[in-house]
GROMACS .gro file of C-alpha atoms in nm:
model
  432
    1MET     CA    1   1.490  -2.215   0.385
    2SER     CA    2   1.389  -2.428   0.089
    3GLU     CA    3   1.602  -2.487  -0.209
    4PRO     CA    4   1.645  -2.168  -0.418
    5PRO     CA    5   1.435  -2.132  -0.741
    6ARG     CA    6   1.628  -2.239  -1.043
    7LEU     CA    7   1.675  -2.051  -1.359
    8ASP     CA    8   1.646  -2.282  -1.654
    9ARG     CA    9   1.875  -2.297  -1.960
   10GLY     CA   10   1.643  -2.079  -2.152
   11HIS     CA   11   1.821  -1.800  -1.952
   12THR     CA   12   2.099  -1.776  -2.205
   13GLU     CA   13   1.854  -1.750  -2.496
   14ASP     CA   14   1.682  -1.480  -2.301
   15LEU     CA   15   2.009  -1.300  -2.251
   16MET     CA   16   2.045  -1.270  -2.631
   17SER     CA   17   1.718  -1.086  -2.650
   18PHE     CA   18   1.820  -0.868  -2.357
   19LEU     CA   19   2.151  -0.770  -2.526
   20ALA     CA   20   1.973  -0.678  -2.850
   21ALA     CA   21   1.721  -0.466  -2.665
   22GLY     CA   22   1.985  -0.263  -2.486
   23PRO     CA   23   2.185  -0.063  -2.738
   24SER     CA   24   2.221   0.210  -2.472
   25PRO     CA   25   2.200   0.228  -2.087
   26TYR     CA   26   1.866   0.399  -2.128
   27HIS     CA   27   1.721   0.111  -2.328
   28ALA     CA   28   1.877  -0.143  -2.089
   29VAL     CA   29   1.702   0.005  -1.786
   30ALA     CA   30   1.375   0.039  -1.972
   31THR     CA   31   1.398  -0.332  -2.050
   32VAL     CA   32   1.468  -0.407  -1.683
   33ALA     CA   33   1.172  -0.197  -1.578
   34GLU     CA   34   0.946  -0.377  -1.815
   35ARG     CA   35   1.046  -0.713  -1.666
   36LEU     CA   36   1.013  -0.584  -1.310
   37GLU     CA   37   0.655  -0.465  -1.391
   38LYS     CA   38   0.572  -0.807  -1.520
   39ALA     CA   39   0.694  -0.958  -1.198
   40GLY     CA   40   0.465  -0.729  -0.990
   41PHE     CA   41   0.726  -0.455  -0.905
   42ARG     CA   42   0.602  -0.099  -0.916
   43GLN     CA   43   0.805   0.224  -0.991
   44VAL     CA   44   0.845   0.475  -0.707
   45VAL     CA   45   0.941   0.835  -0.789
   46GLU     CA   46   1.220   1.005  -0.604
   47THR     CA   47   1.035   1.333  -0.559
   48ASP     CA   48   0.734   1.151  -0.408
   49ALA     CA   49   0.701   1.049  -0.041
   50TRP     CA   50   0.771   0.670  -0.005
   51ASP     CA   51   0.563   0.446   0.204
   52GLY     CA   52   0.667   0.131   0.401
   53THR     CA   53   0.450  -0.117   0.210
   54THR     CA   54   0.589  -0.465   0.123
   55GLY     CA   55   0.653  -0.603  -0.224
   56GLY     CA   56   0.874  -0.509  -0.522
   57LYS     CA   57   0.972  -0.153  -0.599
   58TYR     CA   58   1.222   0.019  -0.825
   59VAL     CA   59   1.366   0.361  -0.905
   60LEU     CA   60   1.480   0.472  -1.252
   61ARG     CA   61   1.729   0.758  -1.294
   62GLY     CA   62   1.876   0.809  -1.642
   63GLY     CA   63   2.066   0.493  -1.728
   64ALA     CA   64   2.050   0.348  -1.380
   65VAL     CA   65   1.803   0.134  -1.189
   66VAL     CA   66   1.770   0.023  -0.830
   67ALA     CA   67   1.507  -0.240  -0.751
   68TRP     CA   68   1.433  -0.411  -0.417
   69TYR     CA   69   1.182  -0.648  -0.268
   70VAL     CA   70   1.053  -0.596   0.089
   71PRO     CA   71   0.921  -0.924   0.228
   72GLU     CA   72   0.621  -0.938   0.467
   73GLY     CA   73   0.736  -0.870   0.825
   74ALA     CA   74   1.068  -0.711   0.731
   75ALA     CA   75   1.201  -0.502   1.024
   76PRO     CA   76   1.341  -0.158   0.963
   77HIS     CA   77   1.692  -0.295   1.051
   78THR     CA   78   1.666  -0.592   0.808
   79PRO     CA   79   1.998  -0.607   0.609
   80PHE     CA   80   2.012  -0.601   0.234
   81ARG     CA   81   2.154  -0.844  -0.017
   82ILE     CA   82   2.266  -0.648  -0.317
   83VAL     CA   83   2.363  -0.749  -0.670
   84GLY     CA   84   2.561  -0.465  -0.823
   85ALA     CA   85   2.627  -0.422  -1.194
   86HIS     CA   86   2.656  -0.147  -1.460
   87THR     CA   87   2.455  -0.069  -1.771
   88ASP     CA   88   2.713   0.117  -1.984
   89SER     CA   89   2.969  -0.022  -2.229
   90PRO     CA   90   3.264   0.137  -2.407
   91ASN     CA   91   3.162   0.282  -2.741
   92LEU     CA   92   3.149   0.585  -2.976
   93ARG     CA   93   2.914   0.865  -2.868
   94VAL     CA   94   2.769   1.160  -3.064
   95LYS     CA   95   2.916   1.500  -3.008
   96PRO     CA   96   2.701   1.811  -2.929
   97LEU     CA   97   2.752   1.940  -3.288
   98PRO     CA   98   2.730   1.601  -3.478
   99ASP     CA   99   2.703   1.710  -3.838
  100SER     CA  100   3.037   1.703  -4.022
  101GLY     CA  101   3.195   1.579  -4.340
  102SER     CA  102   3.437   1.648  -4.619
  103HIS     CA  103   3.528   1.549  -4.972
  104GLY     CA  104   3.174   1.458  -5.059
  105TRP     CA  105   3.118   1.237  -4.754
  106ARG     CA  106   2.864   1.324  -4.488
  107GLN     CA  107   2.984   1.217  -4.140
  108VAL     CA  108   2.891   1.220  -3.768
  109SER     CA  109   3.127   1.357  -3.512
  110VAL     CA  110   3.184   1.116  -3.234
  111GLU     CA  111   3.377   1.104  -2.896
  112ILE     CA  112   3.525   0.796  -2.749
  113TYR     CA  113   3.349   0.685  -2.434
  114GLY     CA  114   3.539   0.462  -2.190
  115GLY     CA  115   3.819   0.231  -2.322
  116PRO     CA  116   3.684   0.055  -2.636
  117LEU     CA  117   3.896  -0.173  -2.852
  118LEU     CA  118   3.893   0.085  -3.129
  119ASN     CA  119   3.985  -0.154  -3.413
  120SER     CA  120   3.660  -0.357  -3.338
  121TRP     CA  121   3.452  -0.054  -3.452
  122LEU     CA  122   3.611  -0.051  -3.799
  123ASP     CA  123   3.425  -0.171  -4.103
  124ARG     CA  124   3.124  -0.272  -3.905
  125ASP     CA  125   2.761  -0.183  -3.980
  126LEU     CA  126   2.651   0.046  -3.705
  127GLY     CA  127   2.321   0.178  -3.570
  128LEU     CA  128   2.243   0.474  -3.341
  129ALA     CA  129   2.067   0.472  -3.019
  130GLY     CA  130   2.008   0.670  -2.696
  131ARG     CA  131   1.759   0.931  -2.584
  132LEU     CA  132   1.627   1.267  -2.702
  133THR     CA  133   1.536   1.528  -2.443
  134LEU     CA  134   1.246   1.732  -2.558
  135ARG     CA  135   1.174   2.101  -2.493
  136ASP     CA  136   0.923   2.013  -2.214
  137GLY     CA  137   1.186   1.816  -2.035
  138SER     CA  138   1.053   1.471  -2.122
  139THR     CA  139   1.274   1.214  -2.287
  140ARG     CA  140   1.218   0.986  -2.589
  141LEU     CA  141   1.411   0.665  -2.650
  142VAL     CA  142   1.550   0.628  -3.005
  143ASN     CA  143   1.700   0.323  -3.169
  144ILE     CA  144   1.796   0.305  -3.535
  145ASP     CA  145   1.875  -0.059  -3.543
  146ARG     CA  146   1.979  -0.101  -3.893
  147PRO     CA  147   2.300  -0.022  -4.088
  148LEU     CA  148   2.323   0.353  -4.066
  149LEU     CA  149   2.690   0.442  -4.015
  150ARG     CA  150   3.031   0.290  -4.076
  151VAL     CA  151   3.392   0.371  -3.973
  152PRO     CA  152   3.580   0.275  -4.292
  153GLN     CA  153   3.937   0.141  -4.250
  154LEU     CA  154   4.207   0.268  -4.481
  155ALA     CA  155   4.294   0.025  -4.758
  156ILE     CA  156   4.630  -0.156  -4.714
  157HIS     CA  157   4.741  -0.021  -5.048
  158LEU     CA  158   4.742   0.332  -4.891
  159ASP     CA  159   4.924   0.227  -4.573
  160ARG     CA  160   5.171  -0.061  -4.642
  161SER     CA  161   5.325  -0.003  -4.292
  162VAL     CA  162   5.018  -0.156  -4.122
  163SER     CA  163   5.146  -0.508  -4.197
  164SER     CA  164   5.475  -0.450  -4.026
  165GLU     CA  165   5.408  -0.184  -3.766
  166GLY     CA  166   5.044  -0.261  -3.678
  167LEU     CA  167   4.727  -0.046  -3.704
  168LYS     CA  168   4.766   0.301  -3.559
  169LEU     CA  169   4.452   0.504  -3.517
  170ASP     CA  170   4.427   0.867  -3.438
  171LYS     CA  171   4.129   0.890  -3.212
  172GLN     CA  172   4.027   1.241  -3.349
  173ARG     CA  173   4.073   1.184  -3.722
  174HIS     CA  174   4.019   0.819  -3.798
  175LEU     CA  175   3.706   0.716  -3.611
  176GLN     CA  176   3.451   0.958  -3.745
  177PRO     CA  177   3.179   0.744  -3.920
  178VAL     CA  178   3.021   0.810  -4.263
  179TRP     CA  179   2.646   0.805  -4.304
  180GLY     CA  180   2.581   0.944  -4.654
  181LEU     CA  181   2.700   1.159  -4.941
  182GLY     CA  182   2.691   1.531  -5.008
  183ASP     CA  183   2.900   1.839  -5.035
  184ASN     CA  184   2.691   2.067  -4.816
  185VAL     CA  185   2.704   1.971  -4.443
  186ARG     CA  186   2.393   2.122  -4.280
  187ASP     CA  187   2.377   2.164  -3.912
  188GLY     CA  188   2.087   1.989  -3.747
  189ASP     CA  189   2.052   1.710  -4.014
  190LEU     CA  190   2.120   1.420  -3.778
  191ILE     CA  191   1.885   1.532  -3.508
  192ALA     CA  192   1.614   1.616  -3.768
  193PHE     CA  193   1.658   1.265  -3.901
  194LEU     CA  194   1.616   1.117  -3.558
  195GLU     CA  195   1.312   1.333  -3.489
  196ALA     CA  196   1.148   1.208  -3.815
  197GLU     CA  197   1.238   0.846  -3.725
  198SER     CA  198   1.081   0.892  -3.383
  199GLY     CA  199   0.766   1.057  -3.506
  200LEU     CA  200   0.847   1.381  -3.342
  201PRO     CA  201   0.778   1.737  -3.475
  202ALA     CA  202   1.086   1.900  -3.625
  203GLY     CA  203   1.273   2.112  -3.376
  204SER     CA  204   1.127   1.933  -3.071
  205ALA     CA  205   1.457   1.787  -2.943
  206ALA     CA  206   1.655   2.013  -2.719
  207GLY     CA  207   1.913   1.768  -2.605
  208TRP     CA  208   2.052   1.428  -2.690
  209ASP     CA  209   2.261   1.144  -2.549
  210LEU     CA  210   2.343   0.917  -2.842
  211MET     CA  211   2.578   0.634  -2.913
  212LEU     CA  212   2.673   0.387  -3.190
  213HIS     CA  213   2.622   0.020  -3.165
  214SER     CA  214   2.679  -0.291  -3.390
  215VAL     CA  215   2.359  -0.405  -3.545
  216GLU     CA  216   2.485  -0.770  -3.579
  217ALA     CA  217   2.257  -0.982  -3.355
  218PRO     CA  218   2.395  -1.200  -3.073
  219ALA     CA  219   2.455  -1.549  -3.198
  220TYR     CA  220   2.573  -1.900  -3.091
  221LEU     CA  221   2.919  -1.987  -3.205
  222GLY     CA  222   3.133  -2.293  -3.264
  223ARG     CA  223   3.103  -2.651  -3.386
  224ASP     CA  224   2.882  -2.744  -3.084
  225GLN     CA  225   2.743  -2.395  -3.024
  226GLU     CA  226   2.922  -2.382  -2.685
  227LEU     CA  227   2.988  -2.012  -2.724
  228LEU     CA  228   2.792  -1.698  -2.735
  229ALA     CA  229   2.900  -1.392  -2.933
  230GLY     CA  230   2.734  -1.062  -2.881
  231PRO     CA  231   2.753  -0.694  -2.785
  232ARG     CA  232   2.765  -0.522  -2.444
  233MET     CA  233   2.819  -0.840  -2.240
  234ASP     CA  234   3.032  -0.609  -2.028
  235ASN     CA  235   2.815  -0.563  -1.840
  236LEU     CA  236   2.458  -0.627  -1.949
  237LEU     CA  237   2.524  -1.000  -1.890
  238SER     CA  238   2.527  -0.917  -1.512
  239VAL     CA  239   2.235  -0.681  -1.535
  240HIS     CA  240   2.030  -0.943  -1.704
  241ALA     CA  241   2.130  -1.215  -1.449
  242GLY     CA  242   2.061  -0.984  -1.151
  243THR     CA  243   1.715  -0.899  -1.287
  244ALA     CA  244   1.628  -1.261  -1.343
  245ALA     CA  245   1.763  -1.344  -0.994
  246LEU     CA  246   1.577  -1.071  -0.815
  247THR     CA  247   1.241  -1.158  -0.981
  248ALA     CA  248   1.281  -1.523  -0.917
  249VAL     CA  249   1.353  -1.461  -0.552
  250ALA     CA  250   1.056  -1.215  -0.518
  251SER     CA  251   0.822  -1.484  -0.669
  252SER     CA  252   0.936  -1.759  -0.433
  253GLY     CA  253   0.757  -1.622  -0.122
  254ASP     CA  254   0.813  -1.389   0.170
  255ASP     CA  255   1.033  -1.607   0.387
  256LEU     CA  256   1.346  -1.400   0.329
  257PRO     CA  257   1.594  -1.304   0.598
  258TYR     CA  258   1.731  -1.016   0.374
  259ILE     CA  259   1.587  -0.758   0.153
  260PRO     CA  260   1.715  -0.848  -0.206
  261VAL     CA  261   1.822  -0.559  -0.417
  262LEU     CA  262   1.946  -0.501  -0.777
  263ALA     CA  263   2.161  -0.187  -0.825
  264ALA     CA  264   2.253  -0.131  -1.198
  265PHE     CA  265   2.453   0.187  -1.243
  266ASP     CA  266   2.571   0.397  -1.545
  267HIS     CA  267   2.921   0.540  -1.617
  268GLU     CA  268   3.128   0.264  -1.467
  269GLU     CA  269   3.340   0.272  -1.780
  270ASN     CA  270   3.459   0.629  -1.709
  271GLY     CA  271   3.496   0.621  -1.331
  272SER     CA  272   3.140   0.607  -1.188
  273GLN     CA  273   3.145   0.966  -1.081
  274SER     CA  274   2.789   1.084  -1.171
  275ASP     CA  275   2.442   1.107  -1.019
  276THR     CA  276   2.371   0.766  -1.183
  277GLY     CA  277   2.722   0.611  -1.121
  278ALA     CA  278   2.827   0.390  -0.832
  279ASP     CA  279   3.024   0.670  -0.685
  280GLY     CA  280   2.710   0.894  -0.655
  281PRO     CA  281   2.445   0.893  -0.387
  282LEU     CA  282   2.183   0.684  -0.559
  283LEU     CA  283   2.215   0.354  -0.388
  284GLY     CA  284   2.271   0.491  -0.041
  285SER     CA  285   1.969   0.722  -0.083
  286VAL     CA  286   1.740   0.440  -0.195
  287LEU     CA  287   1.854   0.200   0.080
  288GLU     CA  288   1.821   0.471   0.348
  289ARG     CA  289   1.487   0.579   0.234
  290SER     CA  290   1.361   0.224   0.238
  291VAL     CA  291   1.469   0.194   0.606
  292LEU     CA  292   1.300   0.519   0.695
  293ALA     CA  293   0.979   0.445   0.500
  294ARG     CA  294   0.942   0.136   0.723
  295GLY     CA  295   0.961   0.345   1.038
  296GLY     CA  296   1.329   0.306   1.093
  297THR     CA  297   1.575   0.539   1.270
  298PHE     CA  298   1.935   0.618   1.204
  299GLU     CA  299   2.030   0.335   1.437
  300ASP     CA  300   1.816   0.096   1.216
  301ARG     CA  301   1.991   0.222   0.909
  302ALA     CA  302   2.337   0.161   1.065
  303ARG     CA  303   2.233  -0.188   1.172
  304ALA     CA  304   2.095  -0.271   0.828
  305PHE     CA  305   2.407  -0.146   0.648
  306ALA     CA  306   2.635  -0.336   0.880
  307GLY     CA  307   2.470  -0.657   0.795
  308THR     CA  308   2.445  -0.588   0.423
  309VAL     CA  309   2.647  -0.774   0.156
  310CYS     CA  310   2.683  -0.668  -0.212
  311LEU     CA  311   2.803  -0.897  -0.499
  312SER     CA  312   2.962  -0.661  -0.750
  313SER     CA  313   2.903  -0.870  -1.072
  314ASP     CA  314   3.102  -0.771  -1.380
  315THR     CA  315   3.277  -0.959  -1.658
  316GLY     CA  316   3.628  -1.087  -1.613
  317HIS     CA  317   3.900  -1.233  -1.821
  318ALA     CA  318   3.890  -1.589  -1.933
  319VAL     CA  319   4.238  -1.735  -2.016
  320HIS     CA  320   4.313  -1.645  -2.382
  321PRO     CA  321   4.456  -1.935  -2.586
  322ASN     CA  322   4.676  -1.706  -2.794
  323TYR     CA  323   4.801  -1.496  -2.502
  324ALA     CA  324   4.809  -1.733  -2.209
  325GLU     CA  325   5.133  -1.568  -2.085
  326ARG     CA  326   4.933  -1.250  -2.001
  327HIS     CA  327   4.743  -1.443  -1.731
  328ASP     CA  328   4.858  -1.553  -1.385
  329PRO     CA  329   5.017  -1.897  -1.440
  330THR     CA  330   4.808  -2.060  -1.165
  331HIS     CA  331   4.479  -1.887  -1.226
  332HIS     CA  332   4.324  -1.964  -1.561
  333PRO     CA  333   3.951  -1.922  -1.566
  334ARG     CA  334   3.781  -2.101  -1.840
  335VAL     CA  335   3.447  -2.033  -2.013
  336ASN     CA  336   3.161  -2.258  -1.903
  337GLY     CA  337   3.361  -2.325  -1.587
  338GLY     CA  338   3.124  -2.119  -1.377
  339PRO     CA  339   3.139  -1.757  -1.237
  340ILE     CA  340   3.470  -1.621  -1.123
  341LEU     CA  341   3.572  -1.475  -0.793
  342LYS     CA  342   3.791  -1.166  -0.847
  343VAL     CA  343   4.067  -1.096  -0.602
  344ASN     CA  344   4.326  -0.819  -0.587
  345VAL     CA  345   4.510  -0.747  -0.257
  346ASN     CA  346   4.552  -0.385  -0.348
  347ASN     CA  347   4.170  -0.353  -0.338
  348ARG     CA  348   4.118  -0.293  -0.709
  349TYR     CA  349   3.861  -0.570  -0.638
  350ALA     CA  350   3.676  -0.562  -0.298
  351THR     CA  351   3.688  -0.939  -0.229
  352ASP     CA  352   3.841  -1.058   0.095
  353GLY     CA  353   3.842  -1.393   0.266
  354SER     CA  354   3.516  -1.342   0.443
  355GLY     CA  355   3.360  -1.237   0.108
  356ARG     CA  356   3.492  -1.547  -0.047
  357ALA     CA  357   3.323  -1.755   0.206
  358ILE     CA  358   2.985  -1.582   0.140
  359PHE     CA  359   3.008  -1.640  -0.232
  360ALA     CA  360   3.130  -1.995  -0.197
  361ALA     CA  361   2.822  -2.068   0.025
  362ALA     CA  362   2.589  -1.927  -0.237
  363CYS     CA  363   2.753  -2.136  -0.515
  364GLU     CA  364   2.734  -2.446  -0.299
  365LYS     CA  365   2.369  -2.385  -0.229
  366ALA     CA  366   2.297  -2.345  -0.592
  367GLY     CA  367   2.508  -2.635  -0.709
  368VAL     CA  368   2.729  -2.408  -0.915
  369PRO     CA  369   3.101  -2.439  -0.961
  370PHE     CA  370   3.308  -2.124  -0.937
  371GLN     CA  371   3.666  -2.019  -1.030
  372SER     CA  372   3.918  -1.764  -0.900
  373PHE     CA  373   4.076  -1.484  -1.090
  374VAL     CA  374   4.380  -1.268  -1.006
  375SER     CA  375   4.588  -1.061  -1.249
  376HIS     CA  376   4.941  -1.149  -1.357
  377ASN     CA  377   5.174  -0.948  -1.122
  378SER     CA  378   5.323  -0.757  -1.410
  379MET     CA  379   4.983  -0.654  -1.550
  380PRO     CA  380   4.784  -0.360  -1.423
  381CYS     CA  381   4.460  -0.473  -1.268
  382GLY     CA  382   4.129  -0.326  -1.378
  383THR     CA  383   3.863  -0.233  -1.127
  384THR     CA  384   3.487  -0.231  -1.081
  385ILE     CA  385   3.207  -0.073  -0.887
  386GLY     CA  386   3.297  -0.307  -0.594
  387PRO     CA  387   3.560  -0.101  -0.410
  388ILE     CA  388   3.362   0.217  -0.474
  389THR     CA  389   3.049   0.054  -0.322
  390ALA     CA  390   3.242  -0.070  -0.025
  391ALA     CA  391   3.415   0.256   0.050
  392ARG     CA  392   3.120   0.482  -0.010
  393HIS     CA  393   2.861   0.291   0.186
  394GLY     CA  394   3.060   0.084   0.431
  395ILE     CA  395   2.903  -0.235   0.282
  396ARG     CA  396   3.090  -0.561   0.267
  397THR     CA  397   3.145  -0.619  -0.111
  398VAL     CA  398   3.261  -0.913  -0.309
  399ASP     CA  399   3.369  -0.897  -0.672
  400ILE     CA  400   3.255  -1.169  -0.907
  401GLY     CA  401   3.148  -1.218  -1.275
  402VAL     CA  402   3.155  -1.423  -1.578
  403ALA     CA  403   3.480  -1.491  -1.775
  404ILE     CA  404   3.481  -1.368  -2.128
  405LEU     CA  405   3.715  -1.299  -2.420
  406SER     CA  406   3.734  -0.972  -2.630
  407MET     CA  407   3.639  -0.753  -2.334
  408HIS     CA  408   3.554  -0.391  -2.452
  409SER     CA  409   3.520  -0.506  -2.810
  410ALA     CA  410   3.214  -0.413  -3.009
  411ARG     CA  411   3.134  -0.790  -2.983
  412GLU     CA  412   3.249  -0.998  -2.686
  413LEU     CA  413   3.254  -1.377  -2.639
  414CYS     CA  414   3.139  -1.605  -2.342
  415GLY     CA  415   3.037  -1.961  -2.283
  416VAL     CA  416   2.671  -2.047  -2.317
  417ASP     CA  417   2.647  -2.207  -1.969
  418ASP     CA  418   2.814  -1.922  -1.766
  419PRO     CA  419   2.524  -1.681  -1.769
  420TYR     CA  420   2.294  -1.946  -1.644
  421LEU     CA  421   2.538  -2.058  -1.377
  422LEU     CA  422   2.588  -1.697  -1.264
  423GLY     CA  423   2.214  -1.637  -1.241
  424ASN     CA  424   2.158  -1.934  -1.021
  425ALA     CA  425   2.447  -1.830  -0.785
  426LEU     CA  426   2.286  -1.493  -0.761
  427VAL     CA  427   1.946  -1.639  -0.667
  428ALA     CA  428   2.107  -1.837  -0.386
  429PHE     CA  429   2.288  -1.529  -0.268
  430LEU     CA  430   1.982  -1.309  -0.266
  431GLU     CA  431   1.789  -1.572  -0.075
  432GLY     CA  432   2.055  -1.592   0.190
   0.00000   0.00000   0.00000
């Protein structure tokens, strides 16, 4: 094949807009869908019959999206090349009965989602975003992207021990944000406010999935602006790169040996066990239906899956200058050093030697350097959608990503070159 299409350095600038547009998984997949539509993809509905036509298609389900491009002449047993990622990030989410408060303060009751760095949510201007489900079953995205809430920290004068013993937060009592003043807490106030902000009639919302977000915009950082600070890089950075790579490959022509796929799941941060998570049936159902829609049989499906490879792209840990001893002494990924290959022999990551060879070939084709990451032997290793995808679907899976600092903070930090380098590696991988 010819050289892969190149993503230019405007990719990182575009990432900043993508991060700002995705304060919830529902907003993130809506943004992905908008970009896919502009690239000529069309949405298919799961309750409709699918056809075997060529071109770009995608499925939306809640906070998840699966998109794929069928080139001209693709056989039913044509393998897939998948970029896997997730759309959710650790944060604070609104409880079913949100209206609370005391001592003249009006507050919103929140629950902790995933494993956020709780201190990063203190004394920060917060907005509110997510979706409202209306009485007719339809949904409406809502995004209050201005300072609306705040989790105020206790003044040091009232807790002198914080200097010597460190900050200790009670997850139930100390993380409830304030959003106004008043002695009378009225049930329904928050949802009524969101209905009015969304131009909906009062009482039209029957359900909600809402979460807090920092309203501070993504920004370049540093003397030479070599760094990028922003929210939800874990893992919208990979969703953005995967979307850009898929649309670039789809626009480069039909001479593709594989069917390129983007699978961006919800609920990775709490175990992936949902109908929109990687441990659910969504990906397998979409791939199998694609095979059958092109006239395939179970044998074709088995052949396609046996030749399929998935790159599970998620952020990883750059070496921290203040805590270098927490990293493996011979594996120190650096920002702007290219994407990282994640390895764990206990299968917390899905990479093996053959997977390494596939990723190395893609990076070489793209002219992109890459680094290796393993955890310090005395530190528990995190995990990703990679092992879940490999085990659930029998698909060879490789764990990769971009090295960042402040993972799971309300604002994270990466190098400005790494998103661009990751995107080009993904293009080369999807092209085969």
